[in-house]
């Protein structure tokens, strides 16, 4: 594996350290704690344990989300012929990151990660690698500036060929869902025919999940809003579904690992493509 190439726009380590806020929980670190990672702080673990006491199902959502990433990327590579991925809201690197899954089946795959969390950026520079045949890059950019994201991603990805846009567990941070739909539409408009959209988010499908949302927001973290599955599915308007459509994560091309989380996990996801 080659060393991860540092993006020309990546900030210096000292600058990243100054941007890390350890006084309130952060979703990337909070989720890292739930999937067994070590890149989190006491404030993240405290709210994690608080929520776990009354809604242990949130851990299942975190695990199911990681499983969905692995299954959807493999499906896109093996069944849909995708070799390029734009993963926005990457989160902290753990096992089975997008580039690891994609390049394990297609070594020539090219992946661009996008995030603007300083801790994520610091770890990505050190941990994300690529096969010699493929490429990875990491952009310090904001989901809410889709044109800048596309412009930077085009330095690594070939926009004359299909791209998979990955938005996994990130759009719940949008307080205005109409704005989120607009952003997704603008991103997909910049990608060629044959490109795919991959989305999953936590859903408003149990009292426990709603209580977890409230507790997380009250902790002082950047809010994460759980929504009805039918609302999230409107992100795919104008696209064609990849079967089985927008379903609970446990129902999307299940494999042996899927049985490790409850069938009624409070998270839905799907894949659609642009004709």
mmCIF file with all atom_site columns, N, CA, C and O in Angstrom, residues 171 177 181 199-206 209-210 225-237 241 245-249 251 263-270:
data_model
loop_
_atom_site.group_PDB
_atom_site.id
_atom_site.type_symbol
_atom_site.label_atom_id
_atom_site.label_alt_id
_atom_site.label_comp_id
_atom_site.label_asym_id
_atom_site.label_entity_id
_atom_site.label_seq_id
_atom_site.pdbx_PDB_ins_code
_atom_site.Cartn_x
_atom_site.Cartn_y
_atom_site.Cartn_z
_atom_site.occupancy
_atom_site.B_iso_or_equiv
_atom_site.pdbx_formal_charge
_atom_site.auth_seq_id
_atom_site.auth_comp_id
_atom_site.auth_asym_id
_atom_site.auth_atom_id
_atom_site.pdbx_PDB_model_num
ATOM 1   N N  . UNK A 1 171 ? -26.701 13.386 6.484  1.00 0.00 ? 171 UNK A N  1
ATOM 2   C CA . UNK A 1 171 ? -27.720 14.378 6.154  1.00 0.00 ? 171 UNK A CA 1
ATOM 3   C C  . UNK A 1 171 ? -28.673 14.677 7.310  1.00 0.00 ? 171 UNK A C  1
ATOM 4   O O  . UNK A 1 171 ? -29.428 15.648 7.254  1.00 0.00 ? 171 UNK A O  1
ATOM 5   N N  . UNK A 1 177 ? -34.370 20.246 5.715  1.00 0.00 ? 177 UNK A N  1
ATOM 6   C CA . UNK A 1 177 ? -34.231 19.115 4.808  1.00 0.00 ? 177 UNK A CA 1
ATOM 7   C C  . UNK A 1 177 ? -34.396 19.536 3.360  1.00 0.00 ? 177 UNK A C  1
ATOM 8   O O  . UNK A 1 177 ? -33.849 18.906 2.453  1.00 0.00 ? 177 UNK A O  1
ATOM 9   N N  . UNK A 1 181 ? -31.963 18.426 0.271  1.00 0.00 ? 181 UNK A N  1
ATOM 10  C CA . UNK A 1 181 ? -32.374 17.927 -1.043 1.00 0.00 ? 181 UNK A CA 1
ATOM 11  C C  . UNK A 1 181 ? -31.741 18.749 -2.160 1.00 0.00 ? 181 UNK A C  1
ATOM 12  O O  . UNK A 1 181 ? -31.311 18.205 -3.185 1.00 0.00 ? 181 UNK A O  1
ATOM 13  N N  . UNK A 1 199 ? -27.284 6.541  0.141  1.00 0.00 ? 199 UNK A N  1
ATOM 14  C CA . UNK A 1 199 ? -27.656 7.290  1.340  1.00 0.00 ? 199 UNK A CA 1
ATOM 15  C C  . UNK A 1 199 ? -28.154 6.332  2.417  1.00 0.00 ? 199 UNK A C  1
ATOM 16  O O  . UNK A 1 199 ? -28.892 5.384  2.113  1.00 0.00 ? 199 UNK A O  1
ATOM 17  N N  . UNK A 1 200 ? -27.745 6.578  3.643  1.00 0.00 ? 200 UNK A N  1
ATOM 18  C CA . UNK A 1 200 ? -28.454 6.003  4.783  1.00 0.00 ? 200 UNK A CA 1
ATOM 19  C C  . UNK A 1 200 ? -28.476 7.055  5.890  1.00 0.00 ? 200 UNK A C  1
ATOM 20  O O  . UNK A 1 200 ? -27.600 7.903  5.983  1.00 0.00 ? 200 UNK A O  1
ATOM 21  N N  . UNK A 1 201 ? -29.520 6.974  6.716  1.00 0.00 ? 201 UNK A N  1
ATOM 22  C CA . UNK A 1 201 ? -29.603 7.834  7.896  1.00 0.00 ? 201 UNK A CA 1
ATOM 23  C C  . UNK A 1 201 ? -30.430 7.142  8.961  1.00 0.00 ? 201 UNK A C  1
ATOM 24  O O  . UNK A 1 201 ? -31.260 6.266  8.660  1.00 0.00 ? 201 UNK A O  1
ATOM 25  N N  . UNK A 1 202 ? -30.216 7.565  10.211 1.00 0.00 ? 202 UNK A N  1
ATOM 26  C CA . UNK A 1 202 ? -31.076 7.136  11.295 1.00 0.00 ? 202 UNK A CA 1
ATOM 27  C C  . UNK A 1 202 ? -32.487 7.659  11.048 1.00 0.00 ? 202 UNK A C  1
ATOM 28  O O  . UNK A 1 202 ? -32.664 8.730  10.464 1.00 0.00 ? 202 UNK A O  1
ATOM 29  N N  . UNK A 1 203 ? -33.490 6.890  11.491 1.00 0.00 ? 203 UNK A N  1
ATOM 30  C CA . UNK A 1 203 ? -34.876 7.236  11.159 1.00 0.00 ? 203 UNK A CA 1
ATOM 31  C C  . UNK A 1 203 ? -35.757 7.328  12.403 1.00 0.00 ? 203 UNK A C  1
ATOM 32  O O  . UNK A 1 203 ? -35.500 6.709  13.434 1.00 0.00 ? 203 UNK A O  1
ATOM 33  N N  . UNK A 1 204 ? -36.820 8.085  12.239 1.00 0.00 ? 204 UNK A N  1
ATOM 34  C CA . UNK A 1 204 ? -37.784 8.349  13.310 1.00 0.00 ? 204 UNK A CA 1
ATOM 35  C C  . UNK A 1 204 ? -38.785 7.203  13.385 1.00 0.00 ? 204 UNK A C  1
ATOM 36  O O  . UNK A 1 204 ? -39.987 7.361  13.168 1.00 0.00 ? 204 UNK A O  1
ATOM 37  N N  . UNK A 1 205 ? -38.278 6.027  13.697 1.00 0.00 ? 205 UNK A N  1
ATOM 38  C CA . UNK A 1 205 ? -39.091 4.818  13.614 1.00 0.00 ? 205 UNK A CA 1
ATOM 39  C C  . UNK A 1 205 ? -39.253 4.095  14.949 1.00 0.00 ? 205 UNK A C  1
ATOM 40  O O  . UNK A 1 205 ? -39.744 2.968  14.977 1.00 0.00 ? 205 UNK A O  1
ATOM 41  N N  . UNK A 1 206 ? -38.857 4.721  16.049 1.00 0.00 ? 206 UNK A N  1
ATOM 42  C CA . UNK A 1 206 ? -39.120 4.160  17.373 1.00 0.00 ? 206 UNK A CA 1
ATOM 43  C C  . UNK A 1 206 ? -39.035 5.270  18.408 1.00 0.00 ? 206 UNK A C  1
ATOM 44  O O  . UNK A 1 206 ? -38.382 6.297  18.181 1.00 0.00 ? 206 UNK A O  1
ATOM 45  N N  . UNK A 1 209 ? -35.387 5.873  19.446 1.00 0.00 ? 209 UNK A N  1
ATOM 46  C CA . UNK A 1 209 ? -34.577 6.683  18.542 1.00 0.00 ? 209 UNK A CA 1
ATOM 47  C C  . UNK A 1 209 ? -34.906 8.158  18.695 1.00 0.00 ? 209 UNK A C  1
ATOM 48  O O  . UNK A 1 209 ? -34.003 9.009  18.651 1.00 0.00 ? 209 UNK A O  1
ATOM 49  N N  . UNK A 1 210 ? -36.181 8.484  18.889 1.00 0.00 ? 210 UNK A N  1
ATOM 50  C CA . UNK A 1 210 ? -36.572 9.876  19.087 1.00 0.00 ? 210 UNK A CA 1
ATOM 51  C C  . UNK A 1 210 ? -35.974 10.416 20.388 1.00 0.00 ? 210 UNK A C  1
ATOM 52  O O  . UNK A 1 210 ? -35.464 11.545 20.432 1.00 0.00 ? 210 UNK A O  1
ATOM 53  N N  . UNK A 1 225 ? -30.866 15.224 13.286 1.00 0.00 ? 225 UNK A N  1
ATOM 54  C CA . UNK A 1 225 ? -32.309 15.055 13.265 1.00 0.00 ? 225 UNK A CA 1
ATOM 55  C C  . UNK A 1 225 ? -32.677 13.746 12.576 1.00 0.00 ? 225 UNK A C  1
ATOM 56  O O  . UNK A 1 225 ? -32.273 13.506 11.433 1.00 0.00 ? 225 UNK A O  1
ATOM 57  N N  . UNK A 1 226 ? -33.433 12.908 13.275 1.00 0.00 ? 226 UNK A N  1
ATOM 58  C CA . UNK A 1 226 ? -33.940 11.692 12.635 1.00 0.00 ? 226 UNK A CA 1
ATOM 59  C C  . UNK A 1 226 ? -35.258 12.023 11.955 1.00 0.00 ? 226 UNK A C  1
ATOM 60  O O  . UNK A 1 226 ? -36.063 12.789 12.477 1.00 0.00 ? 226 UNK A O  1
ATOM 61  N N  . UNK A 1 227 ? -35.475 11.456 10.782 1.00 0.00 ? 227 UNK A N  1
ATOM 62  C CA . UNK A 1 227 ? -36.647 11.790 9.971  1.00 0.00 ? 227 UNK A CA 1
ATOM 63  C C  . UNK A 1 227 ? -37.371 10.525 9.522  1.00 0.00 ? 227 UNK A C  1
ATOM 64  O O  . UNK A 1 227 ? -36.863 9.416  9.631  1.00 0.00 ? 227 UNK A O  1
ATOM 65  N N  . UNK A 1 228 ? -38.585 10.732 9.004  1.00 0.00 ? 228 UNK A N  1
ATOM 66  C CA . UNK A 1 228 ? -39.357 9.608  8.490  1.00 0.00 ? 228 UNK A CA 1
ATOM 67  C C  . UNK A 1 228 ? -38.684 9.046  7.233  1.00 0.00 ? 228 UNK A C  1
ATOM 68  O O  . UNK A 1 228 ? -38.178 9.808  6.402  1.00 0.00 ? 228 UNK A O  1
ATOM 69  N N  . UNK A 1 229 ? -38.678 7.722  7.071  1.00 0.00 ? 229 UNK A N  1
ATOM 70  C CA . UNK A 1 229 ? -38.050 7.133  5.884  1.00 0.00 ? 229 UNK A CA 1
ATOM 71  C C  . UNK A 1 229 ? -38.587 7.690  4.572  1.00 0.00 ? 229 UNK A C  1
ATOM 72  O O  . UNK A 1 229 ? -37.814 7.919  3.629  1.00 0.00 ? 229 UNK A O  1
ATOM 73  N N  . UNK A 1 230 ? -39.898 7.922  4.493  1.00 0.00 ? 230 UNK A N  1
ATOM 74  C CA . UNK A 1 230 ? -40.473 8.430  3.246  1.00 0.00 ? 230 UNK A CA 1
ATOM 75  C C  . UNK A 1 230 ? -39.910 9.802  2.888  1.00 0.00 ? 230 UNK A C  1
ATOM 76  O O  . UNK A 1 230 ? -39.763 10.123 1.704  1.00 0.00 ? 230 UNK A O  1
ATOM 77  N N  . UNK A 1 231 ? -39.598 10.616 3.901  1.00 0.00 ? 231 UNK A N  1
ATOM 78  C CA . UNK A 1 231 ? -39.022 11.928 3.627  1.00 0.00 ? 231 UNK A CA 1
ATOM 79  C C  . UNK A 1 231 ? -37.600 11.797 3.101  1.00 0.00 ? 231 UNK A C  1
ATOM 80  O O  . UNK A 1 231 ? -37.223 12.433 2.108  1.00 0.00 ? 231 UNK A O  1
ATOM 81  N N  . UNK A 1 232 ? -36.802 10.953 3.745  1.00 0.00 ? 232 UNK A N  1
ATOM 82  C CA . UNK A 1 232 ? -35.419 10.771 3.301  1.00 0.00 ? 232 UNK A CA 1
ATOM 83  C C  . UNK A 1 232 ? -35.373 10.211 1.889  1.00 0.00 ? 232 UNK A C  1
ATOM 84  O O  . UNK A 1 232 ? -34.513 10.585 1.079  1.00 0.00 ? 232 UNK A O  1
ATOM 85  N N  . UNK A 1 233 ? -36.334 9.350  1.558  1.00 0.00 ? 233 UNK A N  1
ATOM 86  C CA . UNK A 1 233 ? -36.355 8.731  0.232  1.00 0.00 ? 233 UNK A CA 1
ATOM 87  C C  . UNK A 1 233 ? -36.531 9.750  -0.884 1.00 0.00 ? 233 UNK A C  1
ATOM 88  O O  . UNK A 1 233 ? -36.162 9.484  -2.040 1.00 0.00 ? 233 UNK A O  1
ATOM 89  N N  . UNK A 1 234 ? -37.062 10.953 -0.564 1.00 0.00 ? 234 UNK A N  1
ATOM 90  C CA . UNK A 1 234 ? -37.238 11.968 -1.612 1.00 0.00 ? 234 UNK A CA 1
ATOM 91  C C  . UNK A 1 234 ? -35.899 12.488 -2.132 1.00 0.00 ? 234 UNK A C  1
ATOM 92  O O  . UNK A 1 234 ? -35.868 13.161 -3.171 1.00 0.00 ? 234 UNK A O  1
ATOM 93  N N  . UNK A 1 235 ? -34.802 12.192 -1.447 1.00 0.00 ? 235 UNK A N  1
ATOM 94  C CA . UNK A 1 235 ? -33.487 12.559 -1.957 1.00 0.00 ? 235 UNK A CA 1
ATOM 95  C C  . UNK A 1 235 ? -33.201 11.889 -3.298 1.00 0.00 ? 235 UNK A C  1
ATOM 96  O O  . UNK A 1 235 ? -32.363 12.356 -4.071 1.00 0.00 ? 235 UNK A O  1
ATOM 97  N N  . UNK A 1 236 ? -33.903 10.791 -3.566 1.00 0.00 ? 236 UNK A N  1
ATOM 98  C CA . UNK A 1 236 ? -33.668 10.021 -4.786 1.00 0.00 ? 236 UNK A CA 1
ATOM 99  C C  . UNK A 1 236 ? -34.622 10.408 -5.912 1.00 0.00 ? 236 UNK A C  1
ATOM 100 O O  . UNK A 1 236 ? -34.634 9.745  -6.953 1.00 0.00 ? 236 UNK A O  1
ATOM 101 N N  . UNK A 1 237 ? -35.410 11.460 -5.719 1.00 0.00 ? 237 UNK A N  1
ATOM 102 C CA . UNK A 1 237 ? -36.327 11.888 -6.770 1.00 0.00 ? 237 UNK A CA 1
ATOM 103 C C  . UNK A 1 237 ? -35.554 12.137 -8.073 1.00 0.00 ? 237 UNK A C  1
ATOM 104 O O  . UNK A 1 237 ? -34.509 12.802 -8.069 1.00 0.00 ? 237 UNK A O  1
ATOM 105 N N  . UNK A 1 241 ? -34.207 3.447  -8.869 1.00 0.00 ? 241 UNK A N  1
ATOM 106 C CA . UNK A 1 241 ? -33.777 2.652  -7.727 1.00 0.00 ? 241 UNK A CA 1
ATOM 107 C C  . UNK A 1 241 ? -32.960 1.436  -8.144 1.00 0.00 ? 241 UNK A C  1
ATOM 108 O O  . UNK A 1 241 ? -33.247 0.799  -9.157 1.00 0.00 ? 241 UNK A O  1
ATOM 109 N N  . UNK A 1 245 ? -34.622 -0.892 -3.307 1.00 0.00 ? 245 UNK A N  1
ATOM 110 C CA . UNK A 1 245 ? -35.121 0.450  -3.033 1.00 0.00 ? 245 UNK A CA 1
ATOM 111 C C  . UNK A 1 245 ? -34.645 0.979  -1.692 1.00 0.00 ? 245 UNK A C  1
ATOM 112 O O  . UNK A 1 245 ? -33.560 0.630  -1.226 1.00 0.00 ? 245 UNK A O  1
ATOM 113 N N  . UNK A 1 246 ? -35.467 1.829  -1.070 1.00 0.00 ? 246 UNK A N  1
ATOM 114 C CA . UNK A 1 246 ? -35.102 2.461  0.198  1.00 0.00 ? 246 UNK A CA 1
ATOM 115 C C  . UNK A 1 246 ? -35.740 1.667  1.328  1.00 0.00 ? 246 UNK A C  1
ATOM 116 O O  . UNK A 1 246 ? -36.953 1.711  1.541  1.00 0.00 ? 246 UNK A O  1
ATOM 117 N N  . UNK A 1 247 ? -34.917 0.926  2.065  1.00 0.00 ? 247 UNK A N  1
ATOM 118 C CA . UNK A 1 247 ? -35.411 -0.044 3.051  1.00 0.00 ? 247 UNK A CA 1
ATOM 119 C C  . UNK A 1 247 ? -34.567 0.028  4.321  1.00 0.00 ? 247 UNK A C  1
ATOM 120 O O  . UNK A 1 247 ? -33.547 0.709  4.369  1.00 0.00 ? 247 UNK A O  1
ATOM 121 N N  . UNK A 1 248 ? -35.034 -0.675 5.358  1.00 0.00 ? 248 UNK A N  1
ATOM 122 C CA . UNK A 1 248 ? -34.184 -0.800 6.548  1.00 0.00 ? 248 UNK A CA 1
ATOM 123 C C  . UNK A 1 248 ? -32.839 -1.396 6.147  1.00 0.00 ? 248 UNK A C  1
ATOM 124 O O  . UNK A 1 248 ? -32.765 -2.255 5.257  1.00 0.00 ? 248 UNK A O  1
ATOM 125 N N  . UNK A 1 249 ? -31.794 -0.953 6.837  1.00 0.00 ? 249 UNK A N  1
ATOM 126 C CA . UNK A 1 249 ? -30.457 -1.399 6.457  1.00 0.00 ? 249 UNK A CA 1
ATOM 127 C C  . UNK A 1 249 ? -30.325 -2.916 6.504  1.00 0.00 ? 249 UNK A C  1
ATOM 128 O O  . UNK A 1 249 ? -29.595 -3.507 5.707  1.00 0.00 ? 249 UNK A O  1
ATOM 129 N N  . UNK A 1 251 ? -32.342 -4.977 5.501  1.00 0.00 ? 251 UNK A N  1
ATOM 130 C CA . UNK A 1 251 ? -33.025 -5.573 4.356  1.00 0.00 ? 251 UNK A CA 1
ATOM 131 C C  . UNK A 1 251 ? -32.323 -5.283 3.030  1.00 0.00 ? 251 UNK A C  1
ATOM 132 O O  . UNK A 1 251 ? -32.751 -5.788 1.990  1.00 0.00 ? 251 UNK A O  1
ATOM 133 N N  . UNK A 1 263 ? -33.545 -6.910 13.039 1.00 0.00 ? 263 UNK A N  1
ATOM 134 C CA . UNK A 1 263 ? -34.187 -6.664 11.747 1.00 0.00 ? 263 UNK A CA 1
ATOM 135 C C  . UNK A 1 263 ? -34.881 -5.310 11.717 1.00 0.00 ? 263 UNK A C  1
ATOM 136 O O  . UNK A 1 263 ? -35.015 -4.704 10.645 1.00 0.00 ? 263 UNK A O  1
ATOM 137 N N  . UNK A 1 264 ? -35.327 -4.813 12.877 1.00 0.00 ? 264 UNK A N  1
ATOM 138 C CA . UNK A 1 264 ? -36.048 -3.540 12.923 1.00 0.00 ? 264 UNK A CA 1
ATOM 139 C C  . UNK A 1 264 ? -35.151 -2.373 13.305 1.00 0.00 ? 264 UNK A C  1
ATOM 140 O O  . UNK A 1 264 ? -35.592 -1.404 13.922 1.00 0.00 ? 264 UNK A O  1
ATOM 141 N N  . UNK A 1 265 ? -33.881 -2.426 12.932 1.00 0.00 ? 265 UNK A N  1
ATOM 142 C CA . UNK A 1 265 ? -32.928 -1.358 13.233 1.00 0.00 ? 265 UNK A CA 1
ATOM 143 C C  . UNK A 1 265 ? -33.470 -0.020 12.718 1.00 0.00 ? 265 UNK A C  1
ATOM 144 O O  . UNK A 1 265 ? -34.075 0.057  11.652 1.00 0.00 ? 265 UNK A O  1
ATOM 145 N N  . UNK A 1 266 ? -33.255 1.046  13.506 1.00 0.00 ? 266 UNK A N  1
ATOM 146 C CA . UNK A 1 266 ? -33.814 2.361  13.178 1.00 0.00 ? 266 UNK A CA 1
ATOM 147 C C  . UNK A 1 266 ? -32.913 3.132  12.209 1.00 0.00 ? 266 UNK A C  1
ATOM 148 O O  . UNK A 1 266 ? -32.404 4.220  12.514 1.00 0.00 ? 266 UNK A O  1
ATOM 149 N N  . UNK A 1 267 ? -32.707 2.576  11.038 1.00 0.00 ? 267 UNK A N  1
ATOM 150 C CA . UNK A 1 267 ? -31.929 3.237  9.990  1.00 0.00 ? 267 UNK A CA 1
ATOM 151 C C  . UNK A 1 267 ? -32.351 2.652  8.659  1.00 0.00 ? 267 UNK A C  1
ATOM 152 O O  . UNK A 1 267 ? -32.530 1.432  8.527  1.00 0.00 ? 267 UNK A O  1
ATOM 153 N N  . UNK A 1 268 ? -32.538 3.526  7.677  1.00 0.00 ? 268 UNK A N  1
ATOM 154 C CA . UNK A 1 268 ? -32.923 3.123  6.329  1.00 0.00 ? 268 UNK A CA 1
ATOM 155 C C  . UNK A 1 268 ? -31.860 3.603  5.346  1.00 0.00 ? 268 UNK A C  1
ATOM 156 O O  . UNK A 1 268 ? -31.186 4.603  5.586  1.00 0.00 ? 268 UNK A O  1
ATOM 157 N N  . UNK A 1 269 ? -31.754 2.877  4.252  1.00 0.00 ? 269 UNK A N  1
ATOM 158 C CA . UNK A 1 269 ? -30.797 3.272  3.239  1.00 0.00 ? 269 UNK A CA 1
ATOM 159 C C  . UNK A 1 269 ? -31.204 2.749  1.873  1.00 0.00 ? 269 UNK A C  1
ATOM 160 O O  . UNK A 1 269 ? -32.104 1.919  1.743  1.00 0.00 ? 269 UNK A O  1
ATOM 161 N N  . UNK A 1 270 ? -30.518 3.273  0.865  1.00 0.00 ? 270 UNK A N  1
ATOM 162 C CA . UNK A 1 270 ? -30.808 2.830  -0.483 1.00 0.00 ? 270 UNK A CA 1
ATOM 163 C C  . UNK A 1 270 ? -29.774 3.334  -1.465 1.00 0.00 ? 270 UNK A C  1
ATOM 164 O O  . UNK A 1 270 ? -28.908 4.143  -1.140 1.00 0.00 ? 270 UNK A O  1
#
